[in-house]
Coordinates of C-alpha atoms in Angstrom, one line a residue:
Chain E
X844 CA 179.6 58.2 -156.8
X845 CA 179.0 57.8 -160.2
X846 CA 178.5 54.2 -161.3
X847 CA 180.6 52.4 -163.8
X848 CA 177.2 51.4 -165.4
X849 CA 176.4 54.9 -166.3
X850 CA 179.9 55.0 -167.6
X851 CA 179.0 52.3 -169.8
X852 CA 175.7 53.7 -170.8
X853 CA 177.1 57.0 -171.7
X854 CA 179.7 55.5 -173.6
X855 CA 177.5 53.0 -175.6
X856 CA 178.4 50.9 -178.3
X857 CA 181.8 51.0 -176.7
X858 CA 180.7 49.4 -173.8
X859 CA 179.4 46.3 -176.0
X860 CA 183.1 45.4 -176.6
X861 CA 185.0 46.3 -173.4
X862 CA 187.7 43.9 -173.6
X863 CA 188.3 43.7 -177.0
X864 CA 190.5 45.6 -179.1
X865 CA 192.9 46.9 -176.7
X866 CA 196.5 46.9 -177.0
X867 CA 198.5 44.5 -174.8
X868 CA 200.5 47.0 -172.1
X869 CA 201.8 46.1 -168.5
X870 CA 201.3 48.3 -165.9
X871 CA 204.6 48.6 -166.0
X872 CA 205.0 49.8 -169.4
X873 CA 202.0 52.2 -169.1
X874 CA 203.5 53.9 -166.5
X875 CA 206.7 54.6 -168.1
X876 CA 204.9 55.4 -171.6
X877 CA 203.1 58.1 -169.5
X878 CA 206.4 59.4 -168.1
X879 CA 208.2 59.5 -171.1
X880 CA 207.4 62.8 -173.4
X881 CA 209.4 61.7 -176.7
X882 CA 206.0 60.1 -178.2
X883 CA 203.3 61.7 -177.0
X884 CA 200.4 59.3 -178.5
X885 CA 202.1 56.7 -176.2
X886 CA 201.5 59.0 -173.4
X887 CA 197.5 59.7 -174.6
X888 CA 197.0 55.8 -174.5
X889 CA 198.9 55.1 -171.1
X890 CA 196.3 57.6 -169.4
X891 CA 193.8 56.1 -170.9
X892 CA 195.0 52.9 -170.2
X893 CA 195.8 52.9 -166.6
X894 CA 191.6 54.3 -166.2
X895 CA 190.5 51.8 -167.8
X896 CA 192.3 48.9 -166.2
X897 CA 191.9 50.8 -162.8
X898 CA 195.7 50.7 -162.1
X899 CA 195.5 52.4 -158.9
X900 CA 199.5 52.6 -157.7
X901 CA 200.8 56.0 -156.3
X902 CA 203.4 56.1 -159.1
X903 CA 200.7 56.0 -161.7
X904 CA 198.5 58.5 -160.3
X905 CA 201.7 60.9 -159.6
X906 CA 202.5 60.7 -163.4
X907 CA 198.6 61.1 -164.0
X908 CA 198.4 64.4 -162.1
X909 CA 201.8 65.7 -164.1
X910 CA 200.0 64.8 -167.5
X911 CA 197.1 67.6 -166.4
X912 CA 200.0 69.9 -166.3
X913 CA 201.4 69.3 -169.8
X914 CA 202.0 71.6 -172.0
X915 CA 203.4 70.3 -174.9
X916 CA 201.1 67.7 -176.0
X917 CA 198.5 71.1 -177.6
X918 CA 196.6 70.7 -181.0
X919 CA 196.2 73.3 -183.0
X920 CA 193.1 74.4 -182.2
X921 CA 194.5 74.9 -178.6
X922 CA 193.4 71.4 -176.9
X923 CA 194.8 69.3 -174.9
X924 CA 194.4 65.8 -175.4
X925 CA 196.4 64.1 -173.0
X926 CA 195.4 66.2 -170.2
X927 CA 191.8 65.2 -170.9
X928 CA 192.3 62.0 -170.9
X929 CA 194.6 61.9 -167.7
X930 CA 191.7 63.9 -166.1
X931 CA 188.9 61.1 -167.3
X932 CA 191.6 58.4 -165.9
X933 CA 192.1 60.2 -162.5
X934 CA 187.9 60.2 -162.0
X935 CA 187.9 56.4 -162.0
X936 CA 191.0 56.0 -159.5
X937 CA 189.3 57.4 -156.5
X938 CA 192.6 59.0 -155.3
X939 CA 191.9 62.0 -153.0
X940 CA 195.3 63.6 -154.4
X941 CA 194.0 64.2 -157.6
X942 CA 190.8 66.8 -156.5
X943 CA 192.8 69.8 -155.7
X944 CA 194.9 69.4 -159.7
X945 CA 191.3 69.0 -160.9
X946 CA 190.0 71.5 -159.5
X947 CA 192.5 73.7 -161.0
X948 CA 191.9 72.4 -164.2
X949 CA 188.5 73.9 -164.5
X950 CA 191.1 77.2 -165.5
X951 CA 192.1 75.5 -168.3
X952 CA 191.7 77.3 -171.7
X953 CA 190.4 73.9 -173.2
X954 CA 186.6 73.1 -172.7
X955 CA 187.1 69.6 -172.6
X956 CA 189.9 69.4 -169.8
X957 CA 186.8 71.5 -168.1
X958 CA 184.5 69.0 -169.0
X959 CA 186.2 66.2 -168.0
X960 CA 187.8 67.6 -164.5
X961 CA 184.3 68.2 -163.7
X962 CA 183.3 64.6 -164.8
X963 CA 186.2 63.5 -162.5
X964 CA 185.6 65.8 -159.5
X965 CA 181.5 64.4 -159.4
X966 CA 183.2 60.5 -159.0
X967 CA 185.6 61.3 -156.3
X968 CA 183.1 63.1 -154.6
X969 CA 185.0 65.3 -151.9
X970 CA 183.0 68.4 -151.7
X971 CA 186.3 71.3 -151.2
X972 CA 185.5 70.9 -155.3
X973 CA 181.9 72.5 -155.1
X974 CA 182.8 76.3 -154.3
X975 CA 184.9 76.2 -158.1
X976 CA 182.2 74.0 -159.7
X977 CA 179.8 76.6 -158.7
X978 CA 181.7 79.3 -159.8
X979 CA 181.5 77.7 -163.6
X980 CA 177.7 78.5 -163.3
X981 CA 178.2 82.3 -162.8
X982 CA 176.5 84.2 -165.2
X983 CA 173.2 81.9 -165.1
X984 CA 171.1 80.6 -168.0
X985 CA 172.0 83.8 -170.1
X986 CA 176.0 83.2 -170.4
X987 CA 175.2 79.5 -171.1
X988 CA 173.0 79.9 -174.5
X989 CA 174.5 78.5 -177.3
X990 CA 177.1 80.4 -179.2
X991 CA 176.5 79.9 -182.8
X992 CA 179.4 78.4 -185.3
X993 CA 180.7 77.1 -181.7
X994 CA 180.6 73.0 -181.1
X995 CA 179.9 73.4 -177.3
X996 CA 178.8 76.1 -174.8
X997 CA 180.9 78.4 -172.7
X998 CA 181.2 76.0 -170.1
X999 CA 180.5 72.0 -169.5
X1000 CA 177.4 72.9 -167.8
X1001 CA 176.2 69.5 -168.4
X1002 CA 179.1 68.0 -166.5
X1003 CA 179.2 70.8 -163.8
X1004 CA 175.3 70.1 -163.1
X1005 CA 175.7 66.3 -162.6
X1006 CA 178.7 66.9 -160.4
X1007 CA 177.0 68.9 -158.4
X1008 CA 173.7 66.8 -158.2
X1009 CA 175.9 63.8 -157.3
X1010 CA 178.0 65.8 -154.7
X1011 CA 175.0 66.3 -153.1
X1012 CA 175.8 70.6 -153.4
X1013 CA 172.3 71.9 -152.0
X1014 CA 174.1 75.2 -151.8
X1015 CA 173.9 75.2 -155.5
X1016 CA 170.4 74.4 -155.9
X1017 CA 169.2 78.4 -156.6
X1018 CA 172.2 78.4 -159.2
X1019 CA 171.1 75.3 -161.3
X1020 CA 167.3 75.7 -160.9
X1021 CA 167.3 78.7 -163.7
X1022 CA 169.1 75.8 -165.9
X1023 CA 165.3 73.2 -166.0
X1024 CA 164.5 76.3 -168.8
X1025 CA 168.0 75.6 -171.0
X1026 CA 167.2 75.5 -175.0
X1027 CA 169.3 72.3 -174.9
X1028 CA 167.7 68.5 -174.0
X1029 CA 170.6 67.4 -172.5
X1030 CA 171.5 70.6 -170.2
X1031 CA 167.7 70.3 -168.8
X1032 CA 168.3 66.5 -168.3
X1033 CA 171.2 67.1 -166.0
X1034 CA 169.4 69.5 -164.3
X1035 CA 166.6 67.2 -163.5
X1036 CA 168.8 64.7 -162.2
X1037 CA 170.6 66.9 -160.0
X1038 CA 167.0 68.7 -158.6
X1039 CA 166.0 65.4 -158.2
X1040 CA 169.1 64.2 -156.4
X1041 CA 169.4 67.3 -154.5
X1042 CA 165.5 67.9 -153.2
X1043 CA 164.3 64.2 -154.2
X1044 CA 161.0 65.6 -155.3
X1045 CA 159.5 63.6 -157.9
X1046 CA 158.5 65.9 -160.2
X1047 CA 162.3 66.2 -161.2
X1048 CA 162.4 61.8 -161.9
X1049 CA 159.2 62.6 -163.8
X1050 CA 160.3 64.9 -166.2
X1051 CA 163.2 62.4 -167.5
X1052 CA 160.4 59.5 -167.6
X1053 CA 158.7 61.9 -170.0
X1054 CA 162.0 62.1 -171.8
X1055 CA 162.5 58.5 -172.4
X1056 CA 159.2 59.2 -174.7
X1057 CA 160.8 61.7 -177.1
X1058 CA 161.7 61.9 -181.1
X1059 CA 165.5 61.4 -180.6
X1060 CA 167.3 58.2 -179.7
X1061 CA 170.5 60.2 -178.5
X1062 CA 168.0 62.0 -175.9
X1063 CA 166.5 58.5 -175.3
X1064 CA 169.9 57.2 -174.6
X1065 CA 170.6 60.3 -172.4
X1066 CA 167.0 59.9 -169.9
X1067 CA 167.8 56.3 -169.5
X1068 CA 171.9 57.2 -168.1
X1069 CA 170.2 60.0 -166.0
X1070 CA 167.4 57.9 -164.6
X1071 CA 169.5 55.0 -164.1
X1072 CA 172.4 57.5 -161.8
X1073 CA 169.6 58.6 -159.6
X1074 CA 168.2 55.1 -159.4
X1075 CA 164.3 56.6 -159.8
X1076 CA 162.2 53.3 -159.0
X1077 CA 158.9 54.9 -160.7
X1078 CA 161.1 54.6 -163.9
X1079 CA 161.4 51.4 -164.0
X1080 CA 158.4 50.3 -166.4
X1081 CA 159.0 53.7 -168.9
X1082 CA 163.0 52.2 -168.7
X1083 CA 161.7 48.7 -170.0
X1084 CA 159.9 50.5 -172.6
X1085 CA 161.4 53.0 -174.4
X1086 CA 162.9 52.7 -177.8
X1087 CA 166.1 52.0 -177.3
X1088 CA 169.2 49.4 -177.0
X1089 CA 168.4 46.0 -174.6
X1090 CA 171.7 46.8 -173.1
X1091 CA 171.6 50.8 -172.0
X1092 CA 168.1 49.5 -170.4
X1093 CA 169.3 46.7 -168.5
X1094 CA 172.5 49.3 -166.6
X1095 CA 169.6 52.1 -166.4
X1096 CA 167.6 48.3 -164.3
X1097 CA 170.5 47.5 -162.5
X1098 CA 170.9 51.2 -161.4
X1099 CA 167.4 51.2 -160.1
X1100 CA 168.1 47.3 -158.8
X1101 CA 171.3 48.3 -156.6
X1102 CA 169.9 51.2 -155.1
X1103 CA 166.7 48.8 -154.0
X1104 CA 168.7 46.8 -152.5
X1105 CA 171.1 48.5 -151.2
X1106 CA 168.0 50.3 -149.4
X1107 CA 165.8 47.9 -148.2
X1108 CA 168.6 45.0 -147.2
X1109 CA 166.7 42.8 -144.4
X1110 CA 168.6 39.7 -142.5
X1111 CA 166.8 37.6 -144.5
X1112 CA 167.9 36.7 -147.8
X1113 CA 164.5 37.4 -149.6
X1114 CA 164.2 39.7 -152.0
X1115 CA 161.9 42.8 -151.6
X1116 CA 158.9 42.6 -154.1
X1117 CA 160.0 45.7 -155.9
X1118 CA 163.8 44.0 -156.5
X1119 CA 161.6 41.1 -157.7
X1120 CA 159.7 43.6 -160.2
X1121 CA 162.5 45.0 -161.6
X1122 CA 164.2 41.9 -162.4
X1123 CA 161.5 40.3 -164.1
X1124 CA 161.9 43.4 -166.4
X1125 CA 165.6 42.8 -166.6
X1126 CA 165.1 39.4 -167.3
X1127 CA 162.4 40.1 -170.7
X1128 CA 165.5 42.4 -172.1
X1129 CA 168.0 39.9 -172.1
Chain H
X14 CA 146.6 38.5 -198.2
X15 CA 147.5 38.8 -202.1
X16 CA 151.3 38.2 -203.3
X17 CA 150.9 42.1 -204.6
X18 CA 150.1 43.5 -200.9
X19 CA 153.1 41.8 -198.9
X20 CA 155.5 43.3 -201.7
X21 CA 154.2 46.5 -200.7
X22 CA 154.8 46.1 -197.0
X23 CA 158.0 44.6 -198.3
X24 CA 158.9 47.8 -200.1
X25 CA 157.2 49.9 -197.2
X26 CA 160.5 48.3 -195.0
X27 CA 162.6 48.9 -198.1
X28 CA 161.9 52.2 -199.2
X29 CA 161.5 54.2 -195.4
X30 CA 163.2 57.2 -195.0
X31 CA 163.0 58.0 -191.6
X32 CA 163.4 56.0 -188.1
X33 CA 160.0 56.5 -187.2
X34 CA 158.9 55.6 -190.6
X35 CA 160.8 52.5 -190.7
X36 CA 159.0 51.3 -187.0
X37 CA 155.7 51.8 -188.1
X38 CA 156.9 49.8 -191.8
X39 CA 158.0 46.8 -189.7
X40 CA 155.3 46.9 -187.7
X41 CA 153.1 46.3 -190.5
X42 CA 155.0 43.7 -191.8
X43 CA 155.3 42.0 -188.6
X44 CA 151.4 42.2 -188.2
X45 CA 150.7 40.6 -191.8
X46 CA 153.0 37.3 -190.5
X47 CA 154.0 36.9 -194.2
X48 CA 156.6 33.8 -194.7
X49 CA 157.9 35.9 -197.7
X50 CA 158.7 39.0 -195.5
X51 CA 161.2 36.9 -193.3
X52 CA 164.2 38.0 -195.1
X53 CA 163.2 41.3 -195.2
X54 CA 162.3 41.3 -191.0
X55 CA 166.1 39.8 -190.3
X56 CA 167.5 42.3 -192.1
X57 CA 166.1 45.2 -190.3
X58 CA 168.2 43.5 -187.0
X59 CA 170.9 44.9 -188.9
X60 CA 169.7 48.7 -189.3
X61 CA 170.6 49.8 -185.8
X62 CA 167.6 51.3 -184.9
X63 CA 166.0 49.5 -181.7
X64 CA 162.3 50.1 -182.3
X65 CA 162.4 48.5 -185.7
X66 CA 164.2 45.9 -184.6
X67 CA 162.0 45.0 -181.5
X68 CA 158.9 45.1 -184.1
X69 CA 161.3 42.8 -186.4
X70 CA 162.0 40.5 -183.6
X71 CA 158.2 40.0 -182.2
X72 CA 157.5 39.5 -186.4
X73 CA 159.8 36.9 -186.0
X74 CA 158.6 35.3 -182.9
X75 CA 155.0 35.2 -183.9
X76 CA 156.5 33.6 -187.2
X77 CA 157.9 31.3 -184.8
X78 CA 159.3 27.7 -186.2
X79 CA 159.5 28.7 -190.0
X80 CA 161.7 32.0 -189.0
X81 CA 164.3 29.1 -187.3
X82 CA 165.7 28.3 -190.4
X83 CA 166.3 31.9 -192.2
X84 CA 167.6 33.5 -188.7
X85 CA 170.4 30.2 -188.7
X86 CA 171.0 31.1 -192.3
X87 CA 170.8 34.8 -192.0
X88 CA 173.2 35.4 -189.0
X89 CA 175.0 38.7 -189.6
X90 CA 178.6 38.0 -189.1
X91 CA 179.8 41.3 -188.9
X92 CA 177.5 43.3 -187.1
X93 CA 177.0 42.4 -183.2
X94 CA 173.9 44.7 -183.1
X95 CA 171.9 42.5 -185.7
X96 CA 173.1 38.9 -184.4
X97 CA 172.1 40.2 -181.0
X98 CA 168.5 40.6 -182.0
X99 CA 168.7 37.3 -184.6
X100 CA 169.6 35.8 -181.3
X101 CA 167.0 37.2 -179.0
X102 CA 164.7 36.0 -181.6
X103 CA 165.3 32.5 -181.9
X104 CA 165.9 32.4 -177.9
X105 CA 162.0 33.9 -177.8
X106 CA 160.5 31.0 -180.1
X107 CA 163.1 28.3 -178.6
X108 CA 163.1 25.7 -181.5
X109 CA 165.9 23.4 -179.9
X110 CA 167.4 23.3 -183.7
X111 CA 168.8 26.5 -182.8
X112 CA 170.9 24.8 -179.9
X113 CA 174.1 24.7 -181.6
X114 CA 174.3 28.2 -182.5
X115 CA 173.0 29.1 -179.2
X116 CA 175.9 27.5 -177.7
X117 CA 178.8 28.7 -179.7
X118 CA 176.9 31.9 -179.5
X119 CA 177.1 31.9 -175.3
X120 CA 180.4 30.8 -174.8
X121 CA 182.5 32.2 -178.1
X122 CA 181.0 35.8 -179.0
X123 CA 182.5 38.7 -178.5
X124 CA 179.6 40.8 -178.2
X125 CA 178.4 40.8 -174.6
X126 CA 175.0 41.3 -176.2
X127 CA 175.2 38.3 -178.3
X128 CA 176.1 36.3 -175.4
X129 CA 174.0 37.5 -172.8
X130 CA 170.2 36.3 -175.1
X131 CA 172.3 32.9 -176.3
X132 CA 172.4 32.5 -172.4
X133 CA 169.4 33.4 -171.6
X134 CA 167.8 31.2 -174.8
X135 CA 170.1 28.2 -173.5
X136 CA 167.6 27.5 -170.7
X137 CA 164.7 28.2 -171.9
X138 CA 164.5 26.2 -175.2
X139 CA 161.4 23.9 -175.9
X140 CA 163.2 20.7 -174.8
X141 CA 160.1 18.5 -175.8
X142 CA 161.0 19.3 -179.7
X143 CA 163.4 17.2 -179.4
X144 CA 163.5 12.8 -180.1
X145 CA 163.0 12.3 -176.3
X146 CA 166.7 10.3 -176.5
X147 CA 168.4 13.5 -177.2
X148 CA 167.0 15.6 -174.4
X149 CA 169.6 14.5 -171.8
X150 CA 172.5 15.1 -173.8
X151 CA 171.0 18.3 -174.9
X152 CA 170.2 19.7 -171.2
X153 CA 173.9 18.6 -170.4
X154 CA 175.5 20.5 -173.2
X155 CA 173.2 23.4 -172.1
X156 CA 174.1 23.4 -168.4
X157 CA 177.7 23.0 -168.7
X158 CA 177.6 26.5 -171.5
X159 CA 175.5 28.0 -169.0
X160 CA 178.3 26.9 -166.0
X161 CA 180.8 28.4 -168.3
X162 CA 179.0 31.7 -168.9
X163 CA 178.1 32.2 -165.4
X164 CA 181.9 33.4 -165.4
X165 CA 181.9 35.8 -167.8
X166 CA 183.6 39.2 -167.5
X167 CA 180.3 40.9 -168.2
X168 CA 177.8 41.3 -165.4
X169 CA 175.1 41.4 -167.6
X170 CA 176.2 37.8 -168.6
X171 CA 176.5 36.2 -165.8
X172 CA 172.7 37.7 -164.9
X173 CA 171.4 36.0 -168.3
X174 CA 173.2 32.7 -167.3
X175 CA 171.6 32.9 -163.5
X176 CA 168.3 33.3 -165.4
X177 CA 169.1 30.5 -168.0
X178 CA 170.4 28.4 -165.3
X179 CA 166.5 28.8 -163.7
X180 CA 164.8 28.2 -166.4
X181 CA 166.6 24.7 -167.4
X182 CA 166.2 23.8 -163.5
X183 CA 162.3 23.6 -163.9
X184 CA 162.9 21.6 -167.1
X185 CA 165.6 19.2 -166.3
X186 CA 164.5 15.6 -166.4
X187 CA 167.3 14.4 -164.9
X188 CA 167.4 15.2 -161.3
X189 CA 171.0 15.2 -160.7
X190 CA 171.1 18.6 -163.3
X191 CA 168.7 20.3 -160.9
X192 CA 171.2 19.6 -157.6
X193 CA 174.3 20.9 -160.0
X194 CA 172.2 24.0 -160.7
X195 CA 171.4 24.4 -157.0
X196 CA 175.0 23.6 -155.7
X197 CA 176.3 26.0 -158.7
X198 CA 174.0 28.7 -157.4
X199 CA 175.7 28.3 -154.0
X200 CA 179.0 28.9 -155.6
X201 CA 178.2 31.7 -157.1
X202 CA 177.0 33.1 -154.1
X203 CA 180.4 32.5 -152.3
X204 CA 182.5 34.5 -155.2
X205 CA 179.6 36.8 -157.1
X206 CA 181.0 40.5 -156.2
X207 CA 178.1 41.9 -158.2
X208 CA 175.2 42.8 -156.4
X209 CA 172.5 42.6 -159.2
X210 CA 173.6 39.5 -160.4
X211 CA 173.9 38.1 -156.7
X212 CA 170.1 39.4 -156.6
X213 CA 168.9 37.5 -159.2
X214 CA 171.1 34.3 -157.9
X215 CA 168.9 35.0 -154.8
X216 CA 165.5 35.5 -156.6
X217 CA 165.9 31.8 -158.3
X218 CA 166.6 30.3 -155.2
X219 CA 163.7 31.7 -153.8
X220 CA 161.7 30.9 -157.1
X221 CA 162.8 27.6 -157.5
X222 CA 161.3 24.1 -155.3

């Protein structure tokens, strides 16, 4: 499972203000906004809305999984904004009815209903998903270079990799290797922390501490969500370290912190040395 | 150090044009510990770019007592990023004078940022600063914020309040604060559904006499 920290993380500055600024809906009223197709923007929020208030009634992931179907809400440029958005919500409801309507929208025309089926499949983590996800990689490193004039590549690879890493997919591991030599920071990142998750060898965890040390704070920012979903206790000093936001360190900490304990859990209360360690780093960021 | 060469590193700050130039700018202000580059060092907690702004905040801290005033004065109102850092700064060099802000900071902001170093600062300020009459009152005003905080909706403040919470515990010089904490502590145990912060509930408990 993804974590709702990495959410956070990858989400940043919107994380700072998470309760703030949202309209006042009912559940209630969310639901029938996302039933109702007469104003669509009402629909876009109410999927939105019923993710991020966790509003996990039948009803309102029914009307969740009919939004990945519509047609009518298209831009211009042949997106689909509501479907992406009802595809994000359905990832953080944990409802196993949603995986086989997501795993058909990895068909859809639009990258980012791709992108964020394959966001959503990783979280639910039921593995009937993997055979499709792995079929998004066919073609290898040399159908995923970047196209120029085009804003993303042929496929979310990013979001296909971390799914996989996180569905624990070994079957994929000859398919993603080839992707540790992509031209793009942020495709080899993924692939790290999938190798890492799927052969735990550390050489994978090391190669995102060496990111934490680069130019670019967006990269920065990216090694510290990565190291923080595979929960990499060497990290932990490079994590206090790096030049970046108090905040996106402390959920990379708390990451690293759940997974210790989690792990080592004795019937005594005590807490391990290395729990110790890492909140004494959490504490100095606060 | 001449009038001439702190408006340079002044300028230096001003005049950067890159991130990484801006860093190594601050950190030579920082280094020189010039009273007239205060200004210039709270400002920078306002350019979003972490690295200067952790140079800017140590400048500050090593500064320490005659930064209190500016960083008061200087509060950015409208960017949660800078009066995060302002915070974090005067929670690091814990003049007491910044106790009011601190407060109202913990218990009011809307950035979780903002609240999470005003909670942490809460417990940790220099208590002895203060005419020794006013310590009590001070401590109370402290623990009942940090009570208050420990309930936020944000994890990350409720961790910075546990950690307050510890750090006024060794300090408390009246006793009956120190059982509050520890009874507190207990209820948060009971009701906590975070794990970290339940952790670090666990790690003072364990810390503490």
């Amino acid at each position: 499972m993804v974590s709702g920290a990495e959410q956070n993380l990858k989400s940043g500055s919107s994380a700072e203000q998470a309760s703030a600024g949202s309209e006042s809906l009912t559940v209630e009223q969310a639901i029938a906004n996302l039933q109702q197709r007469e104003d669509l923007s009402l629909c876009y929020y109410a999927a939105w809305w019923l993710g991020k208030f966790r509003v996990r009634e039948s009803v309102a992931i029914e009307a969740l999984i009919a939004a990945l179907a519509e047609e009518a809400d298209q831009t211009e440029s042949g997106g689909y904004p509501l479907r992406r958005n009802a595809a994000r919500a359905l990832g953080k409801l944990g409802d196993s009815r949603a995986v086989q309507p997501l795993i058909d929208c990895l068909d859809c025309p639009d990258f980012y209903v791709r992108e964020a089926a394959a966001q959503s499949l990783g979280k639910l983590g039921d593995s009937t998903c993997i055979p499709k996800l792995m079929s998004l990689l066919d073609g290898g490193l040399a159908a995923a270079l970047p196209i120029p004039g085009s804003p993303h590549l042929t496929q979310p690879y990013n979001a296909v990799i971390e799914a996989l890493g996180t569905l624990g997919a070994t079957e994929a591991i000859d398919l993603i290797a080839p992707f540790l030599e992509h031209p793009i920071e942020l495709v080899q990142y993924a692939t790290f922390r999938a190798m890492y998750q799927l052969t735990q060898d550390r050489v994978y965890g090391d190669r995102l501490i060496t990111a934490l040390k680069g130019q670019k704070l967006q990269l920065r920012r990216a090694a510290l969500a990565d190291l923080g979903a595979i929960a990499y206790l060497n990290a932990a000093d490079a994590i206090a370290e790096t030049l970046a936001e108090n905040s996106l360190k402390l959920i990379a900490l708390k990451g690293l912190l759940e997974h210790e304990v989690k792990n080592n859990s004795t019937e005594s209360s005590e807490v391990s040395d290395a729990a110790t360690h890492l909140m004494t780093l959490m504490d100095n960021l606060l | 150090m001449t009038n001439d060469k702190g408006q340079t590193l002044i300028q230096a700050v001003e005049q950067a044009d890159s991130a990484s130039s801006l860093v190594a700018a601050v950190r030579s202000l920082a280094n020189a510990r010039l009273e007239a580059g205060i200004s210039t060092l709270i400002a920078v907690l306002s350019y979003n770019n972490p690295g200067a702004a952790v140079a800017a905040v140590d400048g500050l801290v090593q500064l320490g007592d005659v930064a209190v005033l500016p960083l008061l004065h200087q509060l950015d109102g409208y960017n949660y990023g800078g009066r995060a850092w302002a915070i974090r700064a005067l929670a690091k060099i814990a003049d007491p004078r910044a106790l009011e802000t601190l407060l109202v900071a913990a218990e009011t902001d809307f950035a979780l940022s903002v609240r999470r170093a005003a909670a942490q600062g809460l417990g940790n300020l220099h208590w002895f600063q203060l005419p020794a009459e006013e310590i009590q009152s001070a401590q109370e005003r402290s623990l009942n914020t940090l009570r208050l905080t420990s309930q936020d909706p944000e994890w990350v403040v409720r961790y910075a309040s546990v950690a307050g919470l510890q750090a006024l515990a060794t300090a408390v010089i009246q006793p009956e604060f120190f059982s509050q904490i520890m009874t507190h502590y207990q209820t948060m145990l009971d009701r906590e559904s975070d794990l970290a912060v339940c952790t670090r509930v666990r790690l003072a408990l364990g810390q503490l006499p």
